[in-house]
PDB file of C-alpha atoms in Angstrom:
ATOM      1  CA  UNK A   1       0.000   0.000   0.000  1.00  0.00           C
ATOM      2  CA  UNK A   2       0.963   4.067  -0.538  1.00  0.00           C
ATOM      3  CA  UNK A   3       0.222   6.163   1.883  1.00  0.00           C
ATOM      4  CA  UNK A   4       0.487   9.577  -0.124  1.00  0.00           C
ATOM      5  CA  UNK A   5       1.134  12.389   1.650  1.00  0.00           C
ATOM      6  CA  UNK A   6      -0.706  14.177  -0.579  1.00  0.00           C
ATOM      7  CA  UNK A   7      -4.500  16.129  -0.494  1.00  0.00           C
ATOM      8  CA  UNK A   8      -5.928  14.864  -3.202  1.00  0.00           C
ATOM      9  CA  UNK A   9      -9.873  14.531  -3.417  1.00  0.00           C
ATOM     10  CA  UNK A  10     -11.144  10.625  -4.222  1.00  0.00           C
ATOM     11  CA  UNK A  11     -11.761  12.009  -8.082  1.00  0.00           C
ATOM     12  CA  UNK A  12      -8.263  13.401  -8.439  1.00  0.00           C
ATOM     13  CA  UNK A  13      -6.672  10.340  -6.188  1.00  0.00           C
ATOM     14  CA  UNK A  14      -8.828   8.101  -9.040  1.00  0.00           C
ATOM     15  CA  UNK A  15      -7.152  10.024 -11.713  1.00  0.00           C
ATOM     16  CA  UNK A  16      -3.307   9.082 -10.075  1.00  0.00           C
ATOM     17  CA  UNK A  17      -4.914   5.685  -9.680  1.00  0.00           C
ATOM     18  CA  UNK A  18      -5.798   5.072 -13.220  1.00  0.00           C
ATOM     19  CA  UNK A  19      -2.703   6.744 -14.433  1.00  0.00           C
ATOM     20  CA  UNK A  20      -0.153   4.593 -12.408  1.00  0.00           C
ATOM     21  CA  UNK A  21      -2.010   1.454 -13.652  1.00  0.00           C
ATOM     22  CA  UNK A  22      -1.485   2.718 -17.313  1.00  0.00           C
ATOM     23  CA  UNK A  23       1.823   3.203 -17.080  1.00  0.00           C
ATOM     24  CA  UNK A  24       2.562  -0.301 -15.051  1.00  0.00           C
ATOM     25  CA  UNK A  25       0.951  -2.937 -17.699  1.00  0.00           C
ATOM     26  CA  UNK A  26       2.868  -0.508 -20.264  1.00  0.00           C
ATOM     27  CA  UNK A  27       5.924  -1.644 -18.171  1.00  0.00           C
ATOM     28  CA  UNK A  28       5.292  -4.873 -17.557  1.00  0.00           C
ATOM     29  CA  UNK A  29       5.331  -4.290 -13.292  1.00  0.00           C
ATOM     30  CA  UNK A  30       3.322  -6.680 -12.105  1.00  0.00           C
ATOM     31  CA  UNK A  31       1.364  -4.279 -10.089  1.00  0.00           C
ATOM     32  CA  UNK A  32      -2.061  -2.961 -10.483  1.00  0.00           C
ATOM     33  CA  UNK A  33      -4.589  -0.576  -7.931  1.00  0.00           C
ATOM     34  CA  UNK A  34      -6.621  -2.497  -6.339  1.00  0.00           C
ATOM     35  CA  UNK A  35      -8.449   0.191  -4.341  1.00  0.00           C
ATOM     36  CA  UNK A  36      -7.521   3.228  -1.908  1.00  0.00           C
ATOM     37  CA  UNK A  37      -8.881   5.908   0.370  1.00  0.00           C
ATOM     38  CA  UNK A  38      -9.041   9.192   1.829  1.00  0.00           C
ATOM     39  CA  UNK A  39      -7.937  10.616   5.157  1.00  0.00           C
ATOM     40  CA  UNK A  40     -10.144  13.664   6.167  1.00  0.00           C
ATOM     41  CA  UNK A  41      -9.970  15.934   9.203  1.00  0.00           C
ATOM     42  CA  UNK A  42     -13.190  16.787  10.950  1.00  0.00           C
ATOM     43  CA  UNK A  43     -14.212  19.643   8.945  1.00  0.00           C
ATOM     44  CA  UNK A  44     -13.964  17.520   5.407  1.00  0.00           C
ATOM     45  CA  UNK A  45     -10.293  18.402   4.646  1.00  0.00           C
ATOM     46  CA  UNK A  46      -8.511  15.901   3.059  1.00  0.00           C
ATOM     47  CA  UNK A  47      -5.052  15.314   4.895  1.00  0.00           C
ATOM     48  CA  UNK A  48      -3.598  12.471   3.214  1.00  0.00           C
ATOM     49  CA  UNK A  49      -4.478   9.310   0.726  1.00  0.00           C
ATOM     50  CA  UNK A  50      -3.903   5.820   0.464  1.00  0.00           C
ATOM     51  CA  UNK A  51      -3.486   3.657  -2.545  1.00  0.00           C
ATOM     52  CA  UNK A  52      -3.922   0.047  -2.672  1.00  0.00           C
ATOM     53  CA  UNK A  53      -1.395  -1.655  -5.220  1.00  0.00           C
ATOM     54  CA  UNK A  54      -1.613  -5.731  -5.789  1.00  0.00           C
ATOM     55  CA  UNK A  55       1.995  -6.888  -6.610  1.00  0.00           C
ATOM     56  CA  UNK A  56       2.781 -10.405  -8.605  1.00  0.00           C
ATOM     57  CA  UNK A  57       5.305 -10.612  -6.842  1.00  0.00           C
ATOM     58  CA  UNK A  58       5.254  -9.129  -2.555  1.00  0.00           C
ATOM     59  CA  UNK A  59       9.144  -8.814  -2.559  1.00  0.00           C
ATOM     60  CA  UNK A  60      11.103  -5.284  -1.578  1.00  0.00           C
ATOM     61  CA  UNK A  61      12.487  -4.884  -4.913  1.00  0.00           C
ATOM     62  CA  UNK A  62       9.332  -4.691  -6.707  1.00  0.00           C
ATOM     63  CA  UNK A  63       7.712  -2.354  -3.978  1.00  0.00           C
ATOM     64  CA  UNK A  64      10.400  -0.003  -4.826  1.00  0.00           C
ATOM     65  CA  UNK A  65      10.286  -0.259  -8.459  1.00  0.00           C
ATOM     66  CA  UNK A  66       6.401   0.827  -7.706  1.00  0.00           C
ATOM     67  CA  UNK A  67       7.463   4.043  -5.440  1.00  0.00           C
ATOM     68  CA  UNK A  68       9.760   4.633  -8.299  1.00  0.00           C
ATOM     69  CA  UNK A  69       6.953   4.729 -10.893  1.00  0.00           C
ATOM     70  CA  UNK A  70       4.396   6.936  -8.173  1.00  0.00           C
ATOM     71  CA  UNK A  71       7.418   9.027  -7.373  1.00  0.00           C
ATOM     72  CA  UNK A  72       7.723  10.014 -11.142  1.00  0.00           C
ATOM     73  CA  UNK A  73       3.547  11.130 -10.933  1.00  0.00           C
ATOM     74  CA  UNK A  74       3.243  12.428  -7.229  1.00  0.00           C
ATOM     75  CA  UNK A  75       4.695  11.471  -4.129  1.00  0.00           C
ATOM     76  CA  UNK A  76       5.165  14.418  -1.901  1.00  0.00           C
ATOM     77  CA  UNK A  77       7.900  14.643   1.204  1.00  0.00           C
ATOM     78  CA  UNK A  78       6.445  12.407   4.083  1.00  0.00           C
ATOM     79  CA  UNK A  79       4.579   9.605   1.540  1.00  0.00           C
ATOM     80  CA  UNK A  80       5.519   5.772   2.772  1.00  0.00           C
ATOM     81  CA  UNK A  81       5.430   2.235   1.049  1.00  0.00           C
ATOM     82  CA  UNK A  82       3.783  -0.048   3.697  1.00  0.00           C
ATOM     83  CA  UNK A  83       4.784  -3.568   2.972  1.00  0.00           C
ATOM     84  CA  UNK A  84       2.136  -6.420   3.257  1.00  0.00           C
ATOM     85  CA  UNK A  85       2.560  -9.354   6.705  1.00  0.00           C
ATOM     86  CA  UNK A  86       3.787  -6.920   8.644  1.00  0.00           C
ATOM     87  CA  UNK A  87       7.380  -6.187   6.750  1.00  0.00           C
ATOM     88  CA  UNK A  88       7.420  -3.104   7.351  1.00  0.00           C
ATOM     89  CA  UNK A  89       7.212   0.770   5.482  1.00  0.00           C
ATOM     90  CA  UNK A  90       9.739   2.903   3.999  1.00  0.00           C
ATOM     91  CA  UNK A  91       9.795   6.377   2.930  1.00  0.00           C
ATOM     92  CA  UNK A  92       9.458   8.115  -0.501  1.00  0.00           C
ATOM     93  CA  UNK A  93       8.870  11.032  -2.263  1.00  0.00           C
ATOM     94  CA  UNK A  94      10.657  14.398  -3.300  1.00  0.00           C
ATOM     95  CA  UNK A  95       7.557  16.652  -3.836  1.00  0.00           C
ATOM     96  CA  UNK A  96       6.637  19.632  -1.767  1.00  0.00           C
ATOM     97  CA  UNK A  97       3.140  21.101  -1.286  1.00  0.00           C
ATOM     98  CA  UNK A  98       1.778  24.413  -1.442  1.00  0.00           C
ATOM     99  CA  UNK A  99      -1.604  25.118   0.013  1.00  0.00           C
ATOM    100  CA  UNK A 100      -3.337  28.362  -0.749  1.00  0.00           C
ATOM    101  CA  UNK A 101      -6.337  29.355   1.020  1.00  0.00           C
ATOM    102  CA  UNK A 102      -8.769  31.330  -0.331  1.00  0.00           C
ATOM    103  CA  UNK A 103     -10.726  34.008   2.009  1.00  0.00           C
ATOM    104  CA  UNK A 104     -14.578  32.809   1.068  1.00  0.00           C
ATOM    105  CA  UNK A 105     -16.216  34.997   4.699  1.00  0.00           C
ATOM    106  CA  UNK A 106     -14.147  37.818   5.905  1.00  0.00           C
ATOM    107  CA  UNK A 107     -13.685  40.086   2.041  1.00  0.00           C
ATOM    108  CA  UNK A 108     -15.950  42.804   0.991  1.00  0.00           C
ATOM    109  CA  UNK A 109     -19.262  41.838  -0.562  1.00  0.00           C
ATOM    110  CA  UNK A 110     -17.741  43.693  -3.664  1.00  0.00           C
ATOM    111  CA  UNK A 111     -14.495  41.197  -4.028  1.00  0.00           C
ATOM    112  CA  UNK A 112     -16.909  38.089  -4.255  1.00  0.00           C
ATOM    113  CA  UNK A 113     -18.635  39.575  -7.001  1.00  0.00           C
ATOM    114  CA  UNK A 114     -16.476  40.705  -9.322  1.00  0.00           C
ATOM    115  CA  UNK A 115     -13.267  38.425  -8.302  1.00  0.00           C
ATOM    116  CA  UNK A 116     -13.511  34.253  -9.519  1.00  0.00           C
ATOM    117  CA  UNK A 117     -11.363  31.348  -8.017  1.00  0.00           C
ATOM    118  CA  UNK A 118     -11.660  29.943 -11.399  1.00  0.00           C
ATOM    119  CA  UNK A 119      -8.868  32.434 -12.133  1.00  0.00           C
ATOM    120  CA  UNK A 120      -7.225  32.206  -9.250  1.00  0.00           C
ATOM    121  CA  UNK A 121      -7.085  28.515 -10.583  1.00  0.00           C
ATOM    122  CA  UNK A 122      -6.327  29.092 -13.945  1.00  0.00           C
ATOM    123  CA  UNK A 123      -3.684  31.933 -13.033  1.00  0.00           C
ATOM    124  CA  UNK A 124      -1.475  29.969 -10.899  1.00  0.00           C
ATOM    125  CA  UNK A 125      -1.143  27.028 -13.442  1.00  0.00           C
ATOM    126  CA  UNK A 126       0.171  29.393 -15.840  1.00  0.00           C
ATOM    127  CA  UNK A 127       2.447  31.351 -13.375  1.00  0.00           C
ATOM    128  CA  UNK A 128       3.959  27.851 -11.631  1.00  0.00           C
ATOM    129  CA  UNK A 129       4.652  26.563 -15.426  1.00  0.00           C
ATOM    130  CA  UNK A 130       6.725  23.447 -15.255  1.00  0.00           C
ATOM    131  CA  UNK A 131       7.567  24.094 -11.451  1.00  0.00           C
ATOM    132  CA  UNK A 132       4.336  22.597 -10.088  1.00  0.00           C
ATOM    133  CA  UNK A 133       0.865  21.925 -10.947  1.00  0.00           C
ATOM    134  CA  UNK A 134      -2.563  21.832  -8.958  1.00  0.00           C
ATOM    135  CA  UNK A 135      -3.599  18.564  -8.262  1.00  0.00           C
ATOM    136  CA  UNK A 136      -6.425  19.110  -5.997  1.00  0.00           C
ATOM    137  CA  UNK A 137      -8.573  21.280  -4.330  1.00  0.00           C
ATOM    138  CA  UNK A 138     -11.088  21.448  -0.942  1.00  0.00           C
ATOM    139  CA  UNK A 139     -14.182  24.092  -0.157  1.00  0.00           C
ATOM    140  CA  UNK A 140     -14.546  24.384   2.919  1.00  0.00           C
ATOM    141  CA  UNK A 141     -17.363  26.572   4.841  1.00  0.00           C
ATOM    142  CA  UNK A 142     -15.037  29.223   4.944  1.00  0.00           C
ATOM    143  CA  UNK A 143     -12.611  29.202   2.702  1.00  0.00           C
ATOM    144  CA  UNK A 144     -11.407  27.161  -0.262  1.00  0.00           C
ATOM    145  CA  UNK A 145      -8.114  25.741  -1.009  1.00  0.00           C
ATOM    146  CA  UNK A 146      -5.793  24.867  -3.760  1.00  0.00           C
ATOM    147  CA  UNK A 147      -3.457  22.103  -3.252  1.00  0.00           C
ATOM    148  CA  UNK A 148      -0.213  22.533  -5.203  1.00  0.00           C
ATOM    149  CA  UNK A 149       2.623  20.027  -5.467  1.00  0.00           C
ATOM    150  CA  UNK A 150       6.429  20.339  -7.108  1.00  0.00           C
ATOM    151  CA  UNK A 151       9.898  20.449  -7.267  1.00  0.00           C
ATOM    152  CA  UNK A 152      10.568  23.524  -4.370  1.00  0.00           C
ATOM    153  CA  UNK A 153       7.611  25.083  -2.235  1.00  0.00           C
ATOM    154  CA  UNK A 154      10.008  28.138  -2.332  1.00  0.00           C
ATOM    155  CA  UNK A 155      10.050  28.756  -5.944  1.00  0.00           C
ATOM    156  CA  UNK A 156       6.407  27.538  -6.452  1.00  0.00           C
ATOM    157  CA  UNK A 157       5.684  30.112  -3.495  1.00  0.00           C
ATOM    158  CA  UNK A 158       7.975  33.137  -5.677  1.00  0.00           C
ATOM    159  CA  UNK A 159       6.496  32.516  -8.583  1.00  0.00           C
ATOM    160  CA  UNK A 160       2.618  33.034  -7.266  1.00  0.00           C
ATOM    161  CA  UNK A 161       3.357  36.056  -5.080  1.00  0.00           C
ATOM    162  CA  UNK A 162       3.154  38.468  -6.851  1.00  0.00           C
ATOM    163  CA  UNK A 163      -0.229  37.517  -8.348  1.00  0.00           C
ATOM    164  CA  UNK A 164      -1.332  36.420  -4.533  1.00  0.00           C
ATOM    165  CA  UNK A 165      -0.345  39.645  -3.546  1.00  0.00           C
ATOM    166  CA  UNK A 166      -2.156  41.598  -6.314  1.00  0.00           C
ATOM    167  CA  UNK A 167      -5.699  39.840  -6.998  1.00  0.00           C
ATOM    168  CA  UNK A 168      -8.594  41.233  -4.632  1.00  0.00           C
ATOM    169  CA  UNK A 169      -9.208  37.608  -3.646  1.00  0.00           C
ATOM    170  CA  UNK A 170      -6.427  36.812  -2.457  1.00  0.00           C
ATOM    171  CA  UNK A 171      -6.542  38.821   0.062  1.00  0.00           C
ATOM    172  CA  UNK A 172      -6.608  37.954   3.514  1.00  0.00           C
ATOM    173  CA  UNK A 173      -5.427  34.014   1.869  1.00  0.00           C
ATOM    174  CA  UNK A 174      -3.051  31.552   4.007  1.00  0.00           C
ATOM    175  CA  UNK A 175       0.080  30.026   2.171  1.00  0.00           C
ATOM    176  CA  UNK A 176       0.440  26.577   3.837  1.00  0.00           C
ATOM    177  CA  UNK A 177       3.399  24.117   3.058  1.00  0.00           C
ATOM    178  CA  UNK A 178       2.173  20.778   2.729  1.00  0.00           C
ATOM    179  CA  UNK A 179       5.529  18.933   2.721  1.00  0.00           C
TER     180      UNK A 179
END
C-alpha cells in the first residue's frame, strides 16, 4: 500500500490511480490498484491518501520499483510504502506542497462579485509553469483551497506572489506548506 502524503480529493486520487495502472501494464510491473482511500480531518479536509497496489510478486524490490513509478507522478515529502505481513514501510517522495487558502467569509461583498477562483485557478497554473501543478482542491465553509505540489515550495511560493499579492481575492489568503 501508498500512503500519499498528498491532499488529493477521491476524483483526483482516481485520476493518479488510473494513471499509475497505465503506465505499469505498459511496463510490464506486475502491479495494479486495487483500491484506496481518503484521510479527512473533521471539517472535510482531506489530509492524506492511500493507494492500494496488488503486486505479482510481494518482494522489496518490486515495492520499490512501484514508489519509483508513483514518485515520477506524485509522491510528496512524508509519503511511505507499507509492505504487506507486517514487513514493514519505507519512505518516498521528493515533492513539496503548497496550500493556498482562499478568504470565502471575511472580504468585501464587492471582491466576491467581481473576483472568480476559477482564475485564481487558472492563473497559478500558468504562473507555476513546469515548477508545479494543482492537483487538488477542498471548499470548505469558509474558505477554499488549492493544493499545489512540485519540485521547491520556495520557488512555487515566488512565482505566485506576486499575483497572490495583487488579486482582490487573495486577500486575507493563508500560504500553507504541505511537505
Amino acid at each position: 500500500m501508498l500512503s500519499l502524503n498528498a491532499r488529493l480529493q477521491p476524483m483526483h486520487r482516481a485520476e493518479l490511480e488510473d494513471a499509475f495502472d497505465e503506465v505499469a501494464e505498459t511496463l510490464g510491473l506486475g502491479a495494479r490498484v486495487t483500491g484506496g482511500g481518503t484521510l479527512m480531518a473533521p471539517d472535510g479536509e482531506v489530509e492524506r491518501c492511500d493507494i492500494e497496489i496488488e503486486l505479482d510478486d510481494y518482494s522489496r524490490e518490486l515495492a520499490e520499483k512501484v514508489a519509483d513509478v508513483v514518485q515520477e507522478m506524485l509522491a510528496p515529502k512524508g509519503s511511505e510504502v507499507i509492505l504487506p505481513d507486517d514487513e514493514g514501510s519505507f519512505p518516498f517522495g521528493s515533492h513539496e506542497g503548497l496550500g493556498l487558502y482562499l478568504n470565502g467569509s471575511d472580504l468585501p461583498a464587492e471582491v466576491y462579485a467581481s473576483c472568480d477562483s476559477n482564475h485564481v485557478h487558472d492563473e497559478c497554473e500558468r504562473l507555476l509553469g513546469e515548477e508545479g501543478m494543482i492537483h487538488s482542491y477542498w471548499q470548505g465553509p469558509t474558505e477554499t483551497a488549492l493544493y499545489m505540489y512540485g519540485r521547491s515550495y520556495e520557488e512555487m511560493l515566488a512565482r505566485l506572489s506576486g499575483f497572490i499579492a495583487e488579486y482582490p481575492l487573495c486577500q486575507k489568503c493563508r500560504v500553507v506548506r504541505l511537505a
